[in-house]
mmCIF file of C-alpha atoms in Angstrom:
data_model
loop_
_atom_site.group_PDB
_atom_site.id
_atom_site.type_symbol
_atom_site.label_atom_id
_atom_site.label_comp_id
_atom_site.label_asym_id
_atom_site.label_seq_id
_atom_site.Cartn_x
_atom_site.Cartn_y
_atom_site.Cartn_z
ATOM 1 C CA ALA A 1 -22.678 24.939 0.960
ATOM 2 C CA GLY A 2 -20.694 23.519 3.807
ATOM 3 C CA ARG A 3 -17.669 24.985 5.466
ATOM 4 C CA THR A 4 -15.010 27.092 3.851
ATOM 5 C CA TRP A 5 -11.477 26.275 4.966
ATOM 6 C CA TYR A 6 -8.615 28.768 5.015
ATOM 7 C CA SER A 7 -4.903 28.522 5.548
ATOM 8 C CA ALA A 8 -3.593 31.664 7.236
ATOM 9 C CA THR A 9 -0.058 32.997 7.634
ATOM 10 C CA ALA A 10 0.913 35.884 9.868
ATOM 11 C CA SER A 11 4.129 37.858 9.329
ATOM 12 C CA PRO A 12 5.382 40.802 11.394
ATOM 13 C CA VAL A 13 6.132 43.805 9.169
ATOM 14 C CA GLY A 14 7.392 46.259 11.796
ATOM 15 C CA ASP A 15 6.031 48.576 14.510
ATOM 16 C CA GLY A 16 3.950 45.737 15.869
ATOM 17 C CA THR A 17 2.016 45.470 12.637
ATOM 18 C CA VAL A 18 1.169 41.968 11.472
ATOM 19 C CA LEU A 19 0.331 41.086 7.886
ATOM 20 C CA TRP A 20 -2.204 38.287 7.610
ATOM 21 C CA VAL A 21 -2.581 36.324 4.381
ATOM 22 C CA ALA A 22 -5.433 33.859 4.100
ATOM 23 C CA ARG A 23 -5.838 31.348 1.304
ATOM 24 C CA ASP A 24 -9.025 29.394 0.570
ATOM 25 C CA VAL A 25 -8.057 25.701 0.799
ATOM 26 C CA THR A 26 -11.593 24.311 0.769
ATOM 27 C CA ALA A 27 -11.138 22.338 -2.465
ATOM 28 C CA LEU A 28 -7.836 20.893 -1.240
ATOM 29 C CA ARG A 29 -9.414 19.904 2.073
ATOM 30 C CA ARG A 30 -12.390 18.251 0.363
ATOM 31 C CA THR A 31 -10.061 16.329 -1.968
ATOM 32 C CA ALA A 32 -7.956 15.119 0.972
ATOM 33 C CA ASP A 33 -11.095 14.073 2.861
ATOM 34 C CA ALA A 34 -12.405 12.185 -0.194
ATOM 35 C CA LEU A 35 -9.055 10.423 -0.606
ATOM 36 C CA ARG A 36 -9.019 9.375 3.068
ATOM 37 C CA GLU A 37 -12.579 8.063 2.741
ATOM 38 C CA SER A 38 -11.698 6.132 -0.427
ATOM 39 C CA GLU A 39 -8.590 4.614 1.189
ATOM 40 C CA ALA A 40 -10.599 3.598 4.257
ATOM 41 C CA HIS A 41 -13.190 1.952 2.008
ATOM 42 C CA PHE A 42 -10.454 0.100 0.067
ATOM 43 C CA ARG A 43 -8.802 -1.095 3.298
ATOM 44 C CA GLY A 44 -12.175 -2.179 4.661
ATOM 45 C CA ILE A 45 -12.772 -4.341 1.622
ATOM 46 C CA LEU A 46 -9.304 -5.909 1.781
ATOM 47 C CA GLU A 47 -9.595 -6.490 5.537
ATOM 48 C CA THR A 48 -12.880 -8.364 5.280
ATOM 49 C CA VAL A 49 -12.428 -10.289 2.036
ATOM 50 C CA ARG A 50 -12.012 -13.991 2.715
ATOM 51 C CA ALA A 51 -9.114 -14.274 0.283
ATOM 52 C CA ALA A 52 -5.493 -13.535 1.125
ATOM 53 C CA ALA A 53 -4.482 -9.994 0.180
ATOM 54 C CA VAL A 54 -1.166 -8.191 0.404
ATOM 55 C CA CYS A 55 0.076 -4.817 -0.907
ATOM 56 C CA LEU A 56 3.722 -4.060 -1.632
ATOM 57 C CA ASP A 57 5.478 -0.775 -2.283
ATOM 58 C CA THR A 58 7.885 -0.386 -5.199
ATOM 59 C CA ARG A 59 10.714 -1.905 -3.135
ATOM 60 C CA GLY A 60 8.717 -5.029 -2.305
ATOM 61 C CA ARG A 61 8.009 -4.059 1.307
ATOM 62 C CA VAL A 62 4.657 -5.049 2.796
ATOM 63 C CA THR A 63 2.408 -1.993 3.208
ATOM 64 C CA PHE A 64 -0.822 -3.891 3.857
ATOM 65 C CA ILE A 65 -1.680 -7.471 4.722
ATOM 66 C CA ASN A 66 -5.111 -8.796 5.601
ATOM 67 C CA ASP A 67 -6.227 -11.275 8.236
ATOM 68 C CA ALA A 68 -6.740 -14.083 5.709
ATOM 69 C CA PHE A 69 -3.088 -13.928 4.604
ATOM 70 C CA LEU A 70 -1.911 -13.779 8.232
ATOM 71 C CA ALA A 71 -4.055 -16.809 9.148
ATOM 72 C CA LEU A 72 -2.671 -18.706 6.152
ATOM 73 C CA THR A 73 0.968 -17.971 7.008
ATOM 74 C CA GLY A 74 0.883 -17.836 10.821
ATOM 75 C CA TRP A 75 2.524 -14.405 11.118
ATOM 76 C CA ALA A 76 1.306 -11.428 13.154
ATOM 77 C CA ARG A 77 0.654 -8.141 11.344
ATOM 78 C CA ALA A 78 3.272 -6.261 13.396
ATOM 79 C CA GLU A 79 5.898 -8.834 12.379
ATOM 80 C CA VAL A 80 5.182 -8.403 8.675
ATOM 81 C CA LEU A 81 4.324 -4.747 7.941
ATOM 82 C CA GLY A 82 7.311 -2.918 6.489
ATOM 83 C CA THR A 83 9.332 -6.083 5.885
ATOM 84 C CA ASP A 84 10.677 -7.370 2.577
ATOM 85 C CA TYR A 85 7.926 -9.630 1.225
ATOM 86 C CA PHE A 86 10.339 -11.671 -0.880
ATOM 87 C CA ALA A 87 12.774 -12.387 1.943
ATOM 88 C CA ARG A 88 9.952 -13.407 4.288
ATOM 89 C CA PHE A 89 7.513 -15.302 2.072
ATOM 90 C CA VAL A 90 9.262 -16.552 -1.073
ATOM 91 C CA PRO A 91 10.764 -20.051 -0.759
ATOM 92 C CA GLY A 92 14.266 -20.759 -1.965
ATOM 93 C CA GLY A 93 17.828 -20.395 -0.836
ATOM 94 C CA ASP A 94 18.210 -17.007 -2.552
ATOM 95 C CA GLY A 95 16.034 -15.098 -0.057
ATOM 96 C CA GLY A 96 13.541 -14.367 -2.826
ATOM 97 C CA ASP A 97 16.128 -12.516 -4.971
ATOM 98 C CA ALA A 98 14.948 -14.042 -8.257
ATOM 99 C CA ALA A 99 11.285 -13.231 -7.548
ATOM 100 C CA ARG A 100 12.256 -9.750 -6.316
ATOM 101 C CA GLU A 101 13.995 -9.019 -9.637
ATOM 102 C CA VAL A 102 10.902 -10.064 -11.598
ATOM 103 C CA PHE A 103 8.781 -7.815 -9.354
ATOM 104 C CA ARG A 104 11.154 -4.869 -9.879
ATOM 105 C CA ALA A 105 10.952 -5.346 -13.650
ATOM 106 C CA PHE A 106 7.128 -5.158 -13.465
ATOM 107 C CA VAL A 107 7.279 -2.021 -11.315
ATOM 108 C CA ALA A 108 9.935 -0.376 -13.497
ATOM 109 C CA ALA A 109 7.815 -0.967 -16.601
ATOM 110 C CA GLY A 110 5.057 1.112 -14.979
ATOM 111 C CA ASP A 111 2.599 -0.718 -17.181
ATOM 112 C CA PRO A 112 -0.188 -2.794 -15.626
ATOM 113 C CA ALA A 113 -0.055 -5.022 -18.711
ATOM 114 C CA ALA A 114 3.554 -5.929 -17.810
ATOM 115 C CA MET A 115 2.417 -7.531 -14.558
ATOM 116 C CA PRO A 116 0.631 -10.850 -14.928
ATOM 117 C CA ALA A 117 -3.027 -10.448 -13.975
ATOM 118 C CA HIS A 118 -2.998 -13.928 -12.463
ATOM 119 C CA TYR A 119 -0.055 -15.631 -10.846
ATOM 120 C CA GLU A 120 0.455 -18.757 -8.776
ATOM 121 C CA ASN A 121 3.353 -19.496 -6.455
ATOM 122 C CA GLU A 122 4.270 -20.961 -3.099
ATOM 123 C CA VAL A 123 4.577 -18.838 0.033
ATOM 124 C CA LEU A 124 6.413 -19.776 3.205
ATOM 125 C CA THR A 125 4.502 -20.008 6.457
ATOM 126 C CA ARG A 126 5.978 -19.040 9.793
ATOM 127 C CA ASP A 127 6.657 -22.706 10.603
ATOM 128 C CA GLY A 128 8.433 -23.289 7.259
ATOM 129 C CA ARG A 129 5.632 -25.020 5.338
ATOM 130 C CA ARG A 130 5.036 -24.107 1.700
ATOM 131 C CA VAL A 131 1.492 -23.194 0.677
ATOM 132 C CA ARG A 132 0.466 -22.717 -2.952
ATOM 133 C CA VAL A 133 -1.402 -19.449 -3.538
ATOM 134 C CA ALA A 134 -3.130 -18.095 -6.653
ATOM 135 C CA TRP A 135 -3.054 -14.290 -6.966
ATOM 136 C CA ASP A 136 -4.914 -11.650 -8.929
ATOM 137 C CA ASN A 137 -2.456 -8.755 -9.287
ATOM 138 C CA THR A 138 -3.151 -5.046 -9.583
ATOM 139 C CA VAL A 139 -0.744 -2.148 -10.050
ATOM 140 C CA LEU A 140 -1.273 0.585 -7.438
ATOM 141 C CA ARG A 141 -0.724 4.239 -8.373
ATOM 142 C CA ASP A 142 -0.249 7.344 -6.260
ATOM 143 C CA PRO A 143 -2.364 10.505 -6.825
ATOM 144 C CA THR A 144 0.064 11.680 -9.557
ATOM 145 C CA GLY A 145 -0.369 8.439 -11.500
ATOM 146 C CA ALA A 146 3.099 7.079 -10.703
ATOM 147 C CA VAL A 147 3.396 3.387 -9.831
ATOM 148 C CA ALA A 148 3.279 3.066 -6.024
ATOM 149 C CA GLY A 149 3.309 -0.722 -5.722
ATOM 150 C CA THR A 150 1.078 -3.730 -6.189
ATOM 151 C CA ALA A 151 -1.943 -5.347 -4.618
ATOM 152 C CA SER A 152 -2.429 -9.090 -4.819
#
């Protein structure tokens, strides 16, 4: 039961006649709704967990960061989302280049086994302090199964 959803297209065919084509998109709509609900649930968990959590895309840009990580580092969410994680948070004079290359190798492998399940490193805070953090890493995949980034 429930609603049936259609996608309709209208095309003029001459003499004021319009050809209407309707396609049942109910299954597609339900799948999209389920995906949105699942993503909201996932974000809700990461937002409220009392451990630092951050998600990166395949280029190492921050796509998600929770309140615990922000409190630990002193940054505001708007200052961090979309930025290069390695340049912002990885200590060292190389701007995080060495760590970024290791990350890219994990992503390129496309194999969750290639990424260490547990990792420990220092992160830079906004005021320049170094804080040691232990991570549990997960490979994130898009709906096609391709590697989309990581969650730690």
